[in-house]
PDB file of C-alpha atoms and ligand atoms in Angstrom:
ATOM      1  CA  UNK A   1     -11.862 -65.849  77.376  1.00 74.00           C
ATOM      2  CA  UNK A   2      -9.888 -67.274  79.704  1.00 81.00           C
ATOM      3  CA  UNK A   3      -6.795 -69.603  78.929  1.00 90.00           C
ATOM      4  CA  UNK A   4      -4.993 -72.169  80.618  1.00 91.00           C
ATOM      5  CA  UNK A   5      -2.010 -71.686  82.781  1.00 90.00           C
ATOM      6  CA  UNK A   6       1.203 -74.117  83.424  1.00 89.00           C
ATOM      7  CA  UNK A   7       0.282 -77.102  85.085  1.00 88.00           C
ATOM      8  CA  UNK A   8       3.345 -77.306  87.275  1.00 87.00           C
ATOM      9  CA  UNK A   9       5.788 -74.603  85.941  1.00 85.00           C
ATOM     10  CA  UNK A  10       9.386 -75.771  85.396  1.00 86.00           C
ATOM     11  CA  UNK A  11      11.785 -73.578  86.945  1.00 82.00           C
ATOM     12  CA  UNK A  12      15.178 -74.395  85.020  1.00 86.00           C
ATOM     13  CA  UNK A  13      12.867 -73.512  82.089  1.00 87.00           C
ATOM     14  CA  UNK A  14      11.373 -70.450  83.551  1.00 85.00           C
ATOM     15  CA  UNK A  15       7.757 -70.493  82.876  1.00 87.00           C
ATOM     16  CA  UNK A  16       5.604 -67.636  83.875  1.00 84.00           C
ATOM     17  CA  UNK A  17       2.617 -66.761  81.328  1.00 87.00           C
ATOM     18  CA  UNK A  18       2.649 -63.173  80.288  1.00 89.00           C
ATOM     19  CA  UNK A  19      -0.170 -61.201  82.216  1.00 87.00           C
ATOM     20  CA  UNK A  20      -2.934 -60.876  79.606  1.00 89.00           C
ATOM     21  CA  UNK A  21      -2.911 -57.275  79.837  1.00 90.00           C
ATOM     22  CA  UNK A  22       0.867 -57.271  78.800  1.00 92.00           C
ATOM     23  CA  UNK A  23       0.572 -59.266  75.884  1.00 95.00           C
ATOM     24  CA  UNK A  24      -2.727 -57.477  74.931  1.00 95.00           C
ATOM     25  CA  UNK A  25      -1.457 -54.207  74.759  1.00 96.00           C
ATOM     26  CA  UNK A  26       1.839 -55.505  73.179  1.00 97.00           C
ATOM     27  CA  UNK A  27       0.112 -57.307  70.864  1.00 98.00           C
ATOM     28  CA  UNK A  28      -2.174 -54.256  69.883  1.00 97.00           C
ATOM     29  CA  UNK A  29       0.672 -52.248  69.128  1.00 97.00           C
ATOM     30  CA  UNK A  30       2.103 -54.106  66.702  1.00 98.00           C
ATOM     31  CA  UNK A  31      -1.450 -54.645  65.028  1.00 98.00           C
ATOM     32  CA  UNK A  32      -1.592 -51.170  64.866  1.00 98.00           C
ATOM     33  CA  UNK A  33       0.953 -50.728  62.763  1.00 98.00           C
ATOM     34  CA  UNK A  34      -0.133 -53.629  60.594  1.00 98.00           C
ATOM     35  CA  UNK A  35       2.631 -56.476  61.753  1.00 98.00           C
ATOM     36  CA  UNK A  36       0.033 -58.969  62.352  1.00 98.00           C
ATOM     37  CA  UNK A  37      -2.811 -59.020  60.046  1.00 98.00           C
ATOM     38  CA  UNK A  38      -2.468 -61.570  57.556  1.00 98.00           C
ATOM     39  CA  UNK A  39       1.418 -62.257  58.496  1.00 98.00           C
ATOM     40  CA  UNK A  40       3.148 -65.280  59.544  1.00 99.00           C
ATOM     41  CA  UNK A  41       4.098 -65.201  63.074  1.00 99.00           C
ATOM     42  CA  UNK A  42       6.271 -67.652  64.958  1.00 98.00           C
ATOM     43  CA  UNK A  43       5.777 -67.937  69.258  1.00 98.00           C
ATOM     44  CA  UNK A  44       9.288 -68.440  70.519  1.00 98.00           C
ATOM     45  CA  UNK A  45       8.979 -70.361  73.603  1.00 98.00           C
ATOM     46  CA  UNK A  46       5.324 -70.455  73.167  1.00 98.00           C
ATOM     47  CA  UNK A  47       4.365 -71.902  76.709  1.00 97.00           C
ATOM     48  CA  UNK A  48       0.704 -72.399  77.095  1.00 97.00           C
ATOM     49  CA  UNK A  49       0.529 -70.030  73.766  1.00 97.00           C
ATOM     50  CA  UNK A  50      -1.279 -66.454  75.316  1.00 97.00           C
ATOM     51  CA  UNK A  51       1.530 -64.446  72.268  1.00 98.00           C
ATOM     52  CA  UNK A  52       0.837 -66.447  69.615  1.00 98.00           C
ATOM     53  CA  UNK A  53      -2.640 -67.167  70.400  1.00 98.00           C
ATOM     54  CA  UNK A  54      -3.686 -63.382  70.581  1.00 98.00           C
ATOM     55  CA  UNK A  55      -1.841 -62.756  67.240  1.00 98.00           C
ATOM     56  CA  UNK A  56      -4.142 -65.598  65.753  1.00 98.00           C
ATOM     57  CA  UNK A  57      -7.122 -63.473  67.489  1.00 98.00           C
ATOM     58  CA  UNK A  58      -6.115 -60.443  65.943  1.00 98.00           C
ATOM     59  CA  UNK A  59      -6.007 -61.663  61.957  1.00 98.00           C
ATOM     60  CA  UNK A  60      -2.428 -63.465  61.797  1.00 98.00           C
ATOM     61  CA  UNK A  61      -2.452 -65.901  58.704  1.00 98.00           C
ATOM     62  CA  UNK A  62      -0.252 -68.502  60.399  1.00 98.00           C
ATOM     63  CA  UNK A  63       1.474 -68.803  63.371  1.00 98.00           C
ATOM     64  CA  UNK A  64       3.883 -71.194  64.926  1.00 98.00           C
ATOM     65  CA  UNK A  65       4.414 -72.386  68.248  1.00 98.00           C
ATOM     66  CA  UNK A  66       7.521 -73.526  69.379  1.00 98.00           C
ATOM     67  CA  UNK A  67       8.210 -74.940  72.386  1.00 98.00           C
ATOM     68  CA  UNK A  68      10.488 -77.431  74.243  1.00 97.00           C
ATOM     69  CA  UNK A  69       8.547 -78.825  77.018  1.00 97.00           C
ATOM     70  CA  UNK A  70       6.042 -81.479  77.018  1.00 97.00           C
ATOM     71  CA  UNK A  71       3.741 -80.566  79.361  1.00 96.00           C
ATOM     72  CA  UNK A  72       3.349 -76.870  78.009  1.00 97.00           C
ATOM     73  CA  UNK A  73       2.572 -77.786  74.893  1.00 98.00           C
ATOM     74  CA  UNK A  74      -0.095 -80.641  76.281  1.00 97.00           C
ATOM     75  CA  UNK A  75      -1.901 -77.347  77.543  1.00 97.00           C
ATOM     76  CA  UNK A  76      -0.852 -74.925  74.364  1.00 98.00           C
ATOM     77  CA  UNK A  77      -3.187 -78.102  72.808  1.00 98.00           C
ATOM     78  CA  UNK A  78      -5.980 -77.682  74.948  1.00 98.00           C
ATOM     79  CA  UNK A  79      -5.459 -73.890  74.875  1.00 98.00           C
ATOM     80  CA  UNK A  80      -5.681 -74.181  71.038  1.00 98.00           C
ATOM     81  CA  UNK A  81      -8.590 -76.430  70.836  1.00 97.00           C
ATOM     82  CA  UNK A  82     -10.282 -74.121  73.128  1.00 97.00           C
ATOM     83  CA  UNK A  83     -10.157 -71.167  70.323  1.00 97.00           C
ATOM     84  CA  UNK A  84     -10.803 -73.337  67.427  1.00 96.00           C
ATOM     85  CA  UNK A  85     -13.491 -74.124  68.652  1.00 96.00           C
ATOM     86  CA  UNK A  86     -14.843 -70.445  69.341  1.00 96.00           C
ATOM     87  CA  UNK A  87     -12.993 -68.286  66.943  1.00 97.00           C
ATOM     88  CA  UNK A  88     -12.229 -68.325  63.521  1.00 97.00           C
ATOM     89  CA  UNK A  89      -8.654 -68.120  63.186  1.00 98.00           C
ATOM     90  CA  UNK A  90      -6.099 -68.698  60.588  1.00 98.00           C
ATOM     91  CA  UNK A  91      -3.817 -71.894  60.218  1.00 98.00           C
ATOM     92  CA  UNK A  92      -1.461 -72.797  63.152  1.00 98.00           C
ATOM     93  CA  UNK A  93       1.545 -75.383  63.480  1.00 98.00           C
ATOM     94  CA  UNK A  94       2.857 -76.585  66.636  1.00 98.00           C
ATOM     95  CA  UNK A  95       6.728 -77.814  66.963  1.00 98.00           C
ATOM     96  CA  UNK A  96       8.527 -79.243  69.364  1.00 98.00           C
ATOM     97  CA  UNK A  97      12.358 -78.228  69.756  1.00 98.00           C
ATOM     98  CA  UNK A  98      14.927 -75.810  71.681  1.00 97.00           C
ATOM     99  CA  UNK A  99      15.279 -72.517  70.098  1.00 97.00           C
ATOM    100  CA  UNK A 100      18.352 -73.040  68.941  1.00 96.00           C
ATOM    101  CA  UNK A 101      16.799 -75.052  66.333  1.00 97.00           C
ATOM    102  CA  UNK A 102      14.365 -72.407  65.256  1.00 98.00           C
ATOM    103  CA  UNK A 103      14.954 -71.692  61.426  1.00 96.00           C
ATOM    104  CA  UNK A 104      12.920 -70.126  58.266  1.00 98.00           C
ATOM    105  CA  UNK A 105      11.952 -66.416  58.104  1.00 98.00           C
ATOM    106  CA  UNK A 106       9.093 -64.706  59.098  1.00 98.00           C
ATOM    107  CA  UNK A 107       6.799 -61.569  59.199  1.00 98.00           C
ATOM    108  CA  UNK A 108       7.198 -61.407  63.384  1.00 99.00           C
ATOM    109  CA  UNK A 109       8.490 -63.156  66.141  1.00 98.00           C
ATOM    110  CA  UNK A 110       7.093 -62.906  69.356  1.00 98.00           C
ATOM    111  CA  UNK A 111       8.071 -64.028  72.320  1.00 98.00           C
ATOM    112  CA  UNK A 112       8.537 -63.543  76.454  1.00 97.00           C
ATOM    113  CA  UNK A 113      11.610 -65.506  76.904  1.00 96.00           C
ATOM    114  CA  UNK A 114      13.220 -67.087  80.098  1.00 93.00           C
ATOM    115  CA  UNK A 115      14.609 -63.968  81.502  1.00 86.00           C
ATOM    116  CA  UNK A 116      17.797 -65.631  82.303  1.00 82.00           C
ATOM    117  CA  UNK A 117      17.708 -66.157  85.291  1.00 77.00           C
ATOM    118  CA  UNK A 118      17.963 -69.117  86.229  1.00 78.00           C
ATOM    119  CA  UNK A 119      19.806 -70.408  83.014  1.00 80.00           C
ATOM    120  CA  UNK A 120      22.318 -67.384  82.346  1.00 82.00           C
ATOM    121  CA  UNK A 121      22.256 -65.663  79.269  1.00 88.00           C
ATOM    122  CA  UNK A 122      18.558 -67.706  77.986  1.00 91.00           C
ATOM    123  CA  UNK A 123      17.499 -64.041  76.982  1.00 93.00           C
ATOM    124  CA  UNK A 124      20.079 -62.942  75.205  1.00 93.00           C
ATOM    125  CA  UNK A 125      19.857 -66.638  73.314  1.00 95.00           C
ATOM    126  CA  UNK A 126      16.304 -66.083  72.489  1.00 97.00           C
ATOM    127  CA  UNK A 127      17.210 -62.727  71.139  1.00 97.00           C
ATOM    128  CA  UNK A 128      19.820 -63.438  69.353  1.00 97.00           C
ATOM    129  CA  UNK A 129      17.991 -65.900  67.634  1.00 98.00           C
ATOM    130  CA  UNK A 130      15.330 -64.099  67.023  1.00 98.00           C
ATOM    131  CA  UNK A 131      17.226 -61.538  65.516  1.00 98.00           C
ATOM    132  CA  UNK A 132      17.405 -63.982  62.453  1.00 98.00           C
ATOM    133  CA  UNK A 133      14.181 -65.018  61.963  1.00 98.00           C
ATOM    134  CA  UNK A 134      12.245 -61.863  60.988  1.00 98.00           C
ATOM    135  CA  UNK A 135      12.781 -57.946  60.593  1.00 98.00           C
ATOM    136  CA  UNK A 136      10.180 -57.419  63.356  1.00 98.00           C
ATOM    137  CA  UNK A 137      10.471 -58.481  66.756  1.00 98.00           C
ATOM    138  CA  UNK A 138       8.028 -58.133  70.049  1.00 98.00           C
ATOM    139  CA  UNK A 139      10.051 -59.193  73.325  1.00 98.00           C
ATOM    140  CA  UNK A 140       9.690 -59.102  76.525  1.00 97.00           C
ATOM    141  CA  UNK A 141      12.581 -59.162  79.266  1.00 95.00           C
ATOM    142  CA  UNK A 142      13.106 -57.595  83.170  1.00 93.00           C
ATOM    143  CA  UNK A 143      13.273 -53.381  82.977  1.00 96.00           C
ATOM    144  CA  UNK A 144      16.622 -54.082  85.073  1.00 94.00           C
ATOM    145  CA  UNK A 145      18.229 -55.390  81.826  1.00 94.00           C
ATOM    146  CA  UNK A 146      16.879 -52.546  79.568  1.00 96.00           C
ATOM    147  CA  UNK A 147      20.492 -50.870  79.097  1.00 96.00           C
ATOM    148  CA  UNK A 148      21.604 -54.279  78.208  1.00 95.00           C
ATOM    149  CA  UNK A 149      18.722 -55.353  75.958  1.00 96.00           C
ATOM    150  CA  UNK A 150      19.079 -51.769  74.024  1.00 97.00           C
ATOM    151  CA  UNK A 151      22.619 -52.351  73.465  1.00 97.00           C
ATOM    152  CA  UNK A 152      21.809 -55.681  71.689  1.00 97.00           C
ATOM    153  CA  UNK A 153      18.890 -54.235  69.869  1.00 98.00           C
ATOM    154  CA  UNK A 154      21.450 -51.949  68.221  1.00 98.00           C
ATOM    155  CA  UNK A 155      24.551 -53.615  67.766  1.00 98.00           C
ATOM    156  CA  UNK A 156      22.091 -56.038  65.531  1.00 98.00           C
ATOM    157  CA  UNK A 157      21.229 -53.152  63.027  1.00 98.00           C
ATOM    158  CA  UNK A 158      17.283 -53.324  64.317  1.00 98.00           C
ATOM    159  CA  UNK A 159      15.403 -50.096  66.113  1.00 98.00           C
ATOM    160  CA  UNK A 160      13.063 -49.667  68.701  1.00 98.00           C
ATOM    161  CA  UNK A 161       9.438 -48.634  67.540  1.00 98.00           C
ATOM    162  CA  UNK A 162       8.192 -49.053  71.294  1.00 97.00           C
ATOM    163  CA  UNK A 163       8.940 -49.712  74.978  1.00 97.00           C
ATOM    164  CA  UNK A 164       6.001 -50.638  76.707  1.00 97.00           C
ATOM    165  CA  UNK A 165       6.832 -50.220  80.896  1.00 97.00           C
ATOM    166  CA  UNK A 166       4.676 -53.090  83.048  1.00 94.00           C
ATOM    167  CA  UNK A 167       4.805 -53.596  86.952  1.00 91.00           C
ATOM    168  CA  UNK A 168       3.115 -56.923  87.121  1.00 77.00           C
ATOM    169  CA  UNK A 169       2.270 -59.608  89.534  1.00 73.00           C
ATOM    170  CA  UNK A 170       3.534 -62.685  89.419  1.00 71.00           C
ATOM    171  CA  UNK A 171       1.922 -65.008  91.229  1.00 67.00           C
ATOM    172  CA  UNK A 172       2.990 -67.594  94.140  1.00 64.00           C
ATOM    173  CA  UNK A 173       4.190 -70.616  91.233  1.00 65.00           C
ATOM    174  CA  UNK A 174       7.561 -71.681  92.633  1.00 63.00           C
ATOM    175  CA  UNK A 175       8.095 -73.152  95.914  1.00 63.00           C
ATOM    176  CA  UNK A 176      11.200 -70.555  96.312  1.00 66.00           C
ATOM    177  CA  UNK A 177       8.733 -67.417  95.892  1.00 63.00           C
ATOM    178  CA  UNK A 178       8.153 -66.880 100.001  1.00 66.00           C
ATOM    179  CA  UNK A 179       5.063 -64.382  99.201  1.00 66.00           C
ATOM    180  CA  UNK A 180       2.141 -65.051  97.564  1.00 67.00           C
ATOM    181  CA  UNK A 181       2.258 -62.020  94.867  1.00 73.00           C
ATOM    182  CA  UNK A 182       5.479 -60.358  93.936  1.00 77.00           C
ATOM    183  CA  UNK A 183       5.778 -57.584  91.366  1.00 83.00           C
ATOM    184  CA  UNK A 184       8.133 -57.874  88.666  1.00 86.00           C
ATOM    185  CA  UNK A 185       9.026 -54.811  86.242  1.00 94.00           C
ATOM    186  CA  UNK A 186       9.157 -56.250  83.029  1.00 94.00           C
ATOM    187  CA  UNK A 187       9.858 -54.254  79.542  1.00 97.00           C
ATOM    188  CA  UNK A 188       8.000 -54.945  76.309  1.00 97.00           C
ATOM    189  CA  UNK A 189       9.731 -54.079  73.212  1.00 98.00           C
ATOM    190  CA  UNK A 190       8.539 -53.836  69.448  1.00 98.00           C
ATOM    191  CA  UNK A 191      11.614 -53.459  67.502  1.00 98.00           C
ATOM    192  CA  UNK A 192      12.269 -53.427  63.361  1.00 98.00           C
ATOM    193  CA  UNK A 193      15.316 -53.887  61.237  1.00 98.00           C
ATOM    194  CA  UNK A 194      17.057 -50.965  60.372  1.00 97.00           C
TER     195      UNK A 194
HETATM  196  N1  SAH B   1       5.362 -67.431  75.718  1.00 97.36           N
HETATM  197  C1  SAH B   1       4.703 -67.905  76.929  1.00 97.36           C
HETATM  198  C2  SAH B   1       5.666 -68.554  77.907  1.00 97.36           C
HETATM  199  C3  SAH B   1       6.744 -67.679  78.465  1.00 97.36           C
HETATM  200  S1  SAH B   1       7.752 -68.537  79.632  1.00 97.36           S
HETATM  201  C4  SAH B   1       3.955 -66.765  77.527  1.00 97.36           C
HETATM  202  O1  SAH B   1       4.194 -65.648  77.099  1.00 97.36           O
HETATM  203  O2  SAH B   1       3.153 -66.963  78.422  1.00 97.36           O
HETATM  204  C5  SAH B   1       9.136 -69.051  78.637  1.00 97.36           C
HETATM  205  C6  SAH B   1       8.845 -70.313  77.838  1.00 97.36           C
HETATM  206  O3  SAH B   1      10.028 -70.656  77.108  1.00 97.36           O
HETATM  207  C7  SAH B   1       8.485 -71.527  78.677  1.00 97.36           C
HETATM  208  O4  SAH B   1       7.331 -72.130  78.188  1.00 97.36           O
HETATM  209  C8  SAH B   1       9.689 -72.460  78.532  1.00 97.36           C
HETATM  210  O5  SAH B   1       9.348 -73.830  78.607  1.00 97.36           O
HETATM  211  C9  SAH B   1      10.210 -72.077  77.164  1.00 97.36           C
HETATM  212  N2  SAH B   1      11.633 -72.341  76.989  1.00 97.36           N
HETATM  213  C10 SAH B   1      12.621 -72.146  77.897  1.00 97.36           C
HETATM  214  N3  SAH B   1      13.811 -72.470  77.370  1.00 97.36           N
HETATM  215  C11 SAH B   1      13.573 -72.892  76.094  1.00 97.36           C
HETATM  216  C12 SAH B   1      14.397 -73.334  75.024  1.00 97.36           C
HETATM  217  N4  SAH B   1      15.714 -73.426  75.184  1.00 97.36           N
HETATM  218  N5  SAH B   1      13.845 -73.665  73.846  1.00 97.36           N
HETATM  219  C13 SAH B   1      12.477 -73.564  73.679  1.00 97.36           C
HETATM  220  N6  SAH B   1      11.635 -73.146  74.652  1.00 97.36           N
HETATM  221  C14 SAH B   1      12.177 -72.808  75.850  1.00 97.36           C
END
């Protein structure tokens, strides 16, 4: 199955699409230990929708998708068609907004949020939201904040039930990226409340 990517990526907003075999093997782990089955996920910063997409693949009840920007979510449509169309899968609501705005509890948020970057501090916004919204958390962020990310993790009372390590590629989608493939280390966590 093969899912669409950003049209034309927005770089204030930072949008890369997770590398399927990141979000797979993320995504397994926390099946594994029974966080998606039948629960009610929410995609934070849901992009073209691979996260919340794979946890409607692997038996979530309900997810939802939020995301800011217009064009993503014109794709996260045609992403979403796409599986209705092949897969039964359970119910899914799409919702337009800035995280901030994210409210209402759930089983698990997901998310691979702007790595701050290019808006400072957009991780540690996502996460801190995030920290609200449910007792068990899979996010993604750059292994050269990991000390940082930790830190956060446990001043918020939650613990980590994984790391998952990933050297991927990130392809040529920004005019400033001079080389056609770069390789970014990126850290996947799975994290409950204490
Ligand atoms: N979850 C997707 C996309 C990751 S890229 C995936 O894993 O492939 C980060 C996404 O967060 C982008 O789609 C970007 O548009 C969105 N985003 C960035 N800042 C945001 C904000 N303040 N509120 C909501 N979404 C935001």
């Amino acid at each position: 199955m093969k899912l669409k990517d950003f049209d034309k990526p927005v770089l204030a907003l930072e949008q890369y699409v997770t590398a399927g075999d990141v979000a797979a093997e993320l995504l397994w782990s926390a099946s594994m230990r029974g966080f998606v089955k039948d629960k009610v996920v929410l995609d934070l910063g849901a992009g073209t929708g691979i996260l919340g997409i794979g946890a409607l693949l692997l038996g979530a009840r309900k997810v939802v998708f939020l995301e800011t920007d217009s064009s993503a979510l014109k794709i996260l449509k045609e992403n979403l068609a796409f599986v209705e169309e092949h897969y039964e899968v359970g119910e899914f609501v799409i919702s337009q907004g800035d995280v901030s705005g994210a409210e209402g509890f759930f089983d698990l948020v997901i998310m691979n949020p702007p790595f701050g970057t290019k808006t400072k501090r957009a991780d540690f916004v996502f996460l801190s939201k995030a920290f609200s919204l449910a007792d068990v958390i899979v996010t993604i962020h750059k292994s050269s904040t990991k000390d940082f990310i930790l830190k956060t993790i446990s001043d918020n009372g939650f613990s980590v039930v994984d790391i998952f390590d990933f050297k991927y590629p990130l392809k040529k989608s920004f005019e400033h990226h001079d080389k056609l493939v770069r390789f970014i280390e990126v850290s996947g966590f799975l994290i409950k409340k204490k």
